[in-house]
Amino acid sequence: MSQVSRLFRAREAGILVMLVLFVAFVSLIQPRFFSTETLRIVLLAVPLILVAAMGQMMVLVARHVDLSIGSILGFSAIAAGMVFRDHPELPLFVGFAVGVLSGAALGFVNGLVVTVFKLPSIIVTLGTLSLYRGLLFILSGSKQIDPNDIPEPLIRMAQTSPIDIPWIVIIAFGVAFATWLFLNYSQIGRQIYAIGSNPVAAPLRGIRVMPVTILVFTLSGALAGLAGLIYAARFGYVNPGITGVGFEFTVIAAVVIGGVSINGGVGSVLGTVLGVLLLGSVQVALPILGVSGFWQNAIYGGIILIALVIDRTVRQGGLLARGGA
């Protein structure tokens, strides 16, 4: 098969075409959408989703789902924010460590409960979504982390860097690249695909399903924790009542649009990145087009349904080989 044929048969090519057509369509209606300023706004909109989407992608590939990432994001952001507020003398990386490690701990609990008690991940993480949100309110005492409690260097990470691309954008795409390396060039990465493709046969091939599954949930939690730090940098405050609420559905939408199968075993980093960029473009385009906020969730839902229909149609047609990272 030629390289050109491989390109046009790839799942990611379809997503890229959708992205190009969407940008062209919106630009025809509103020419100012096709500008460097809009590109910058889109790039600032995607880091939060992209980082969490890398974790959710691995969870879905392993034939699970994590509905608690919004609460984990909020918990981690509050935990790091409290460290910044109570100990402003500490270096920035301490707050990052607190956010990422607290997210990893909550993700570890998800994976442990799913594997030890052999419960459906959708039920477990639906429960921990509420549990972690409750712990978030207890930890914070229902008090917001105010803008003057967020370190100035952290806020500047959402604004600039030595190469004039905000640090949070560089971090997000760096996480995506690291995820690509992990899934393609590590034994555990390939085992995640094997578990998602056939969880019954995986143990027969010598794969230790339980520790790999726990690791996947732990990584997802850690990345949701990192997303919490990006949230604090992007918005400059953390409110326990709204931070991360509904975030899981946005992330799952981006991942599914990116071609990751909800049945496990199929998905790629490139497709997920394109899905996030498409969703980010939609988020930026709707206000520019004057679409009411009340319609935006409906439009997101419609896009997800279209992506699912395309995914199912392609599978039934047997046009695509099983995706790699």
XYZ file of C-alpha atoms in Angstrom:
325
model
C 0.000 0.000 0.000
C 1.453 3.403 -0.940
C 2.093 6.102 1.621
C -0.608 8.242 -0.027
C -3.143 5.420 0.248
C -2.204 4.878 3.888
C -2.709 8.595 4.554
C -6.202 8.713 3.067
C -7.219 5.444 4.709
C -6.098 6.643 8.125
C -8.753 7.543 10.662
C -6.952 10.792 11.442
C -7.309 11.971 7.835
C -11.097 12.118 8.233
C -10.813 14.191 11.402
C -8.338 16.536 9.723
C -10.726 16.983 6.794
C -13.554 17.799 9.238
C -11.331 20.371 10.940
C -10.306 22.033 7.673
C -13.893 22.111 6.380
C -15.141 23.574 9.657
C -12.509 26.333 9.668
C -13.237 27.107 5.994
C -17.006 27.177 6.582
C -16.793 29.504 9.607
C -14.248 31.733 7.852
C -16.628 32.200 4.919
C -19.361 33.384 7.275
C -17.081 35.367 9.591
C -13.710 36.187 7.927
C -12.109 37.391 11.162
C -12.201 33.781 12.386
C -9.295 33.003 10.009
C -6.666 35.123 11.732
C -3.593 34.740 13.911
C -5.471 36.213 16.848
C -8.170 33.534 16.583
C -5.478 30.860 16.264
C -3.953 32.125 19.508
C -7.350 32.004 21.228
C -7.872 28.413 20.014
C -4.401 27.415 21.241
C -5.162 28.889 24.665
C -8.474 27.006 24.760
C -7.025 23.549 24.127
C -4.291 22.888 26.781
C -6.760 22.202 29.577
C -8.691 19.668 27.469
C -5.657 18.204 25.714
C -3.790 17.222 28.870
C -6.822 15.494 30.405
C -7.731 13.954 27.027
C -4.409 12.083 26.927
C -5.347 10.314 30.156
C -8.936 9.693 29.129
C -7.755 8.291 25.789
C -5.633 5.651 27.543
C -8.547 4.760 29.835
C -10.925 4.335 26.880
C -8.367 2.317 24.894
C -8.147 -0.012 27.904
C -11.956 -0.463 27.593
C -12.890 1.704 30.580
C -14.052 5.255 31.177
C -13.230 7.829 33.876
C -16.137 10.129 34.716
C -14.421 11.554 37.793
C -11.702 13.612 36.070
C -13.623 16.883 36.498
C -13.748 16.391 40.265
C -10.094 15.275 40.295
C -9.170 18.442 38.409
C -11.038 20.563 40.945
C -9.563 18.704 43.929
C -6.009 18.974 42.624
C -6.405 22.650 41.757
C -7.722 23.404 45.253
C -4.981 21.339 46.933
C -2.240 23.115 44.980
C -3.956 26.487 45.456
C -4.054 26.004 49.230
C -0.309 25.254 49.215
C 0.311 28.435 47.225
C -1.926 30.435 49.574
C -0.609 29.063 52.880
C 3.064 28.756 51.913
C 3.842 31.429 49.317
C 7.562 31.033 50.045
C 7.657 27.540 48.524
C 8.911 27.148 44.935
C 6.382 26.671 42.135
C 7.266 23.043 41.499
C 6.026 22.078 44.970
C 2.526 23.185 44.024
C 2.792 21.250 40.767
C 3.896 18.155 42.688
C 0.943 18.484 45.072
C -1.537 18.848 42.196
C -0.189 15.986 40.094
C 0.343 13.578 43.004
C -3.088 14.237 44.529
C -4.652 13.581 41.124
C -2.607 10.388 40.763
C -3.732 9.209 44.197
C -7.414 9.697 43.332
C -6.905 7.963 39.988
C -5.165 5.073 41.771
C -8.238 4.645 43.999
C -10.432 4.476 40.879
C -8.255 1.792 39.302
C -8.006 -0.185 42.542
C -11.767 -0.299 43.082
C -12.439 -1.192 39.433
C -9.943 -4.054 39.336
C -10.206 -5.501 42.859
C -13.998 -5.557 42.979
C -14.365 -6.087 39.202
C -16.957 -3.328 38.961
C -17.841 -1.382 35.799
C -15.651 1.700 35.620
C -18.600 3.863 34.576
C -20.354 3.049 37.864
C -17.225 3.391 40.015
C -16.155 6.733 38.572
C -19.736 8.028 38.638
C -19.600 7.401 42.388
C -16.143 8.893 42.871
C -17.186 11.922 40.826
C -19.502 12.846 43.706
C -17.159 11.525 46.400
C -14.182 13.577 45.208
C -16.366 16.664 44.782
C -17.484 16.246 48.390
C -13.894 15.853 49.568
C -13.059 18.976 47.596
C -15.605 21.006 49.560
C -14.376 19.513 52.865
C -10.727 20.247 52.031
C -11.381 23.811 50.948
C -14.065 24.595 53.517
C -16.094 25.785 50.502
C -13.685 28.733 50.181
C -12.363 29.924 46.851
C -8.666 30.330 46.049
C -8.552 34.000 45.129
C -6.466 35.524 42.327
C -4.079 37.136 44.822
C -3.320 33.655 46.222
C -2.186 32.331 42.822
C 1.572 32.957 42.274
C 2.337 35.450 39.551
C 4.824 33.075 37.821
C 2.012 30.493 37.464
C -0.356 33.023 35.885
C 2.395 34.145 33.495
C 2.617 30.546 32.227
C -0.734 31.129 30.493
C 0.494 34.309 28.855
C 3.981 33.959 27.455
C 7.277 32.086 27.208
C 10.712 32.777 25.683
C 9.372 31.694 22.257
C 6.124 33.721 22.603
C 3.960 30.621 22.867
C 2.365 30.353 26.332
C 3.976 27.738 28.547
C 0.666 25.918 29.088
C 0.428 25.295 25.323
C 3.987 23.952 25.245
C 3.301 21.751 28.281
C 0.088 20.363 26.770
C 1.666 19.364 23.463
C 4.702 18.058 25.366
C 2.367 15.774 27.329
C 0.804 14.605 24.049
C 4.245 13.798 22.618
C 5.254 11.923 25.782
C 1.998 9.937 25.607
C 2.745 9.045 21.984
C 6.199 7.792 22.949
C 4.774 5.824 25.879
C 2.083 4.087 23.825
C 4.323 3.367 20.838
C 7.664 2.512 22.353
C 6.928 0.929 25.719
C 5.770 -2.597 26.430
C 3.071 -1.330 28.793
C 1.757 0.973 26.068
C 1.188 -1.938 23.701
C -0.327 -3.956 26.552
C -2.953 -1.236 27.057
C -4.102 -1.763 23.454
C -4.043 -5.534 23.906
C -6.199 -5.339 27.044
C -8.710 -3.089 25.336
C -8.832 -5.261 22.222
C -9.491 -8.499 24.113
C -9.435 -8.410 27.920
C -10.136 -12.150 28.097
C -7.194 -13.147 25.907
C -4.790 -10.592 27.406
C -3.917 -12.676 30.528
C -3.289 -15.693 28.299
C -0.601 -13.654 26.547
C 1.114 -13.003 29.863
C -0.267 -9.497 30.382
C -0.911 -8.554 34.007
C -4.243 -6.836 33.491
C -4.778 -5.558 37.038
C -1.560 -3.510 37.514
C -1.731 -2.168 33.951
C -5.336 -1.089 34.456
C -4.528 0.563 37.790
C -1.602 2.346 36.128
C -3.883 3.670 33.374
C -6.324 5.154 35.895
C -3.419 6.564 37.934
C -1.958 8.273 34.868
C -5.390 9.649 33.988
C -5.715 11.073 37.502
C -2.211 12.570 37.404
C -2.938 14.286 34.088
C -6.267 15.585 35.428
C -4.246 16.969 38.355
C -1.868 18.687 35.948
C -4.926 20.080 34.151
C -5.950 21.560 37.509
C -2.707 23.557 37.607
C -3.320 24.710 34.025
C -6.825 25.788 35.080
C -5.367 27.896 37.910
C -2.849 29.448 35.515
C -5.473 30.081 32.816
C -8.234 31.588 34.963
C -6.268 32.860 37.983
C -8.663 31.481 40.621
C -10.137 28.170 41.802
C -13.761 27.948 42.941
C -14.759 24.609 44.520
C -18.326 24.982 43.248
C -17.557 25.341 39.551
C -13.972 24.244 38.824
C -14.074 21.077 36.742
C -17.870 20.706 36.826
C -18.950 18.983 33.592
C -15.345 18.897 32.406
C -15.422 15.112 31.942
C -18.056 15.366 29.201
C -16.021 17.923 27.249
C -12.953 15.703 27.426
C -14.841 12.544 26.447
C -16.400 14.440 23.539
C -12.963 15.508 22.278
C -11.567 11.985 22.618
C -14.500 10.336 20.848
C -14.414 12.928 18.077
C -10.722 12.073 17.756
C -11.590 8.512 16.798
C -10.980 6.695 20.085
C -13.385 3.765 20.290
C -15.631 3.511 23.326
C -15.333 -0.272 22.882
C -11.620 -0.169 23.611
C -8.473 -1.155 21.727
C -8.603 1.629 19.134
C -7.351 5.198 19.320
C -4.336 7.357 18.643
C -2.629 10.394 20.102
C -2.731 12.213 16.759
C -6.470 11.609 16.393
C -7.085 12.828 19.945
C -5.033 15.981 19.335
C -7.064 16.674 16.172
C -10.295 16.006 18.073
C -9.274 18.493 20.765
C -8.343 21.092 18.131
C -11.707 20.575 16.397
C -13.619 20.943 19.657
C -11.506 23.975 20.616
C -12.244 25.546 17.236
C -15.960 24.929 17.762
C -15.798 26.523 21.223
C -14.143 29.646 19.824
C -16.271 29.793 16.675
C -19.688 29.649 18.330
C -19.391 32.993 20.180
C -17.879 34.610 17.065
C -20.882 33.398 15.073
C -23.202 34.776 17.731
C -24.549 31.370 18.780
C -26.273 31.473 22.161
C -24.601 29.616 25.028
C -27.822 27.668 25.474
C -27.247 26.022 22.066
C -23.598 25.146 22.571
C -24.145 21.934 24.567
C -26.684 20.807 21.972
C -24.160 21.433 19.222
C -21.476 19.498 21.128
C -23.897 16.604 21.495
C -24.671 16.710 17.786
C -20.969 16.627 16.914
C -20.436 13.600 19.176
C -23.350 11.769 17.551
C -21.963 12.519 14.088
C -18.529 11.244 15.147
C -20.046 8.051 16.563
C -22.083 7.433 13.411
C -19.011 7.952 11.223
C -16.977 5.661 13.489
C -19.589 2.883 13.337
C -20.065 3.282 9.581
C -16.344 3.016 8.939
C -16.030 -0.051 11.177
C -18.902 -1.853 9.503
C -17.387 -1.039 6.139
C -14.098 -2.556 7.228
C -12.213 0.339 5.721
C -9.849 0.934 8.583
C -7.310 -1.215 10.246
C -7.057 -1.196 13.995
C -5.487 2.095 15.077
C -2.144 2.474 16.676
C -0.858 5.378 18.659
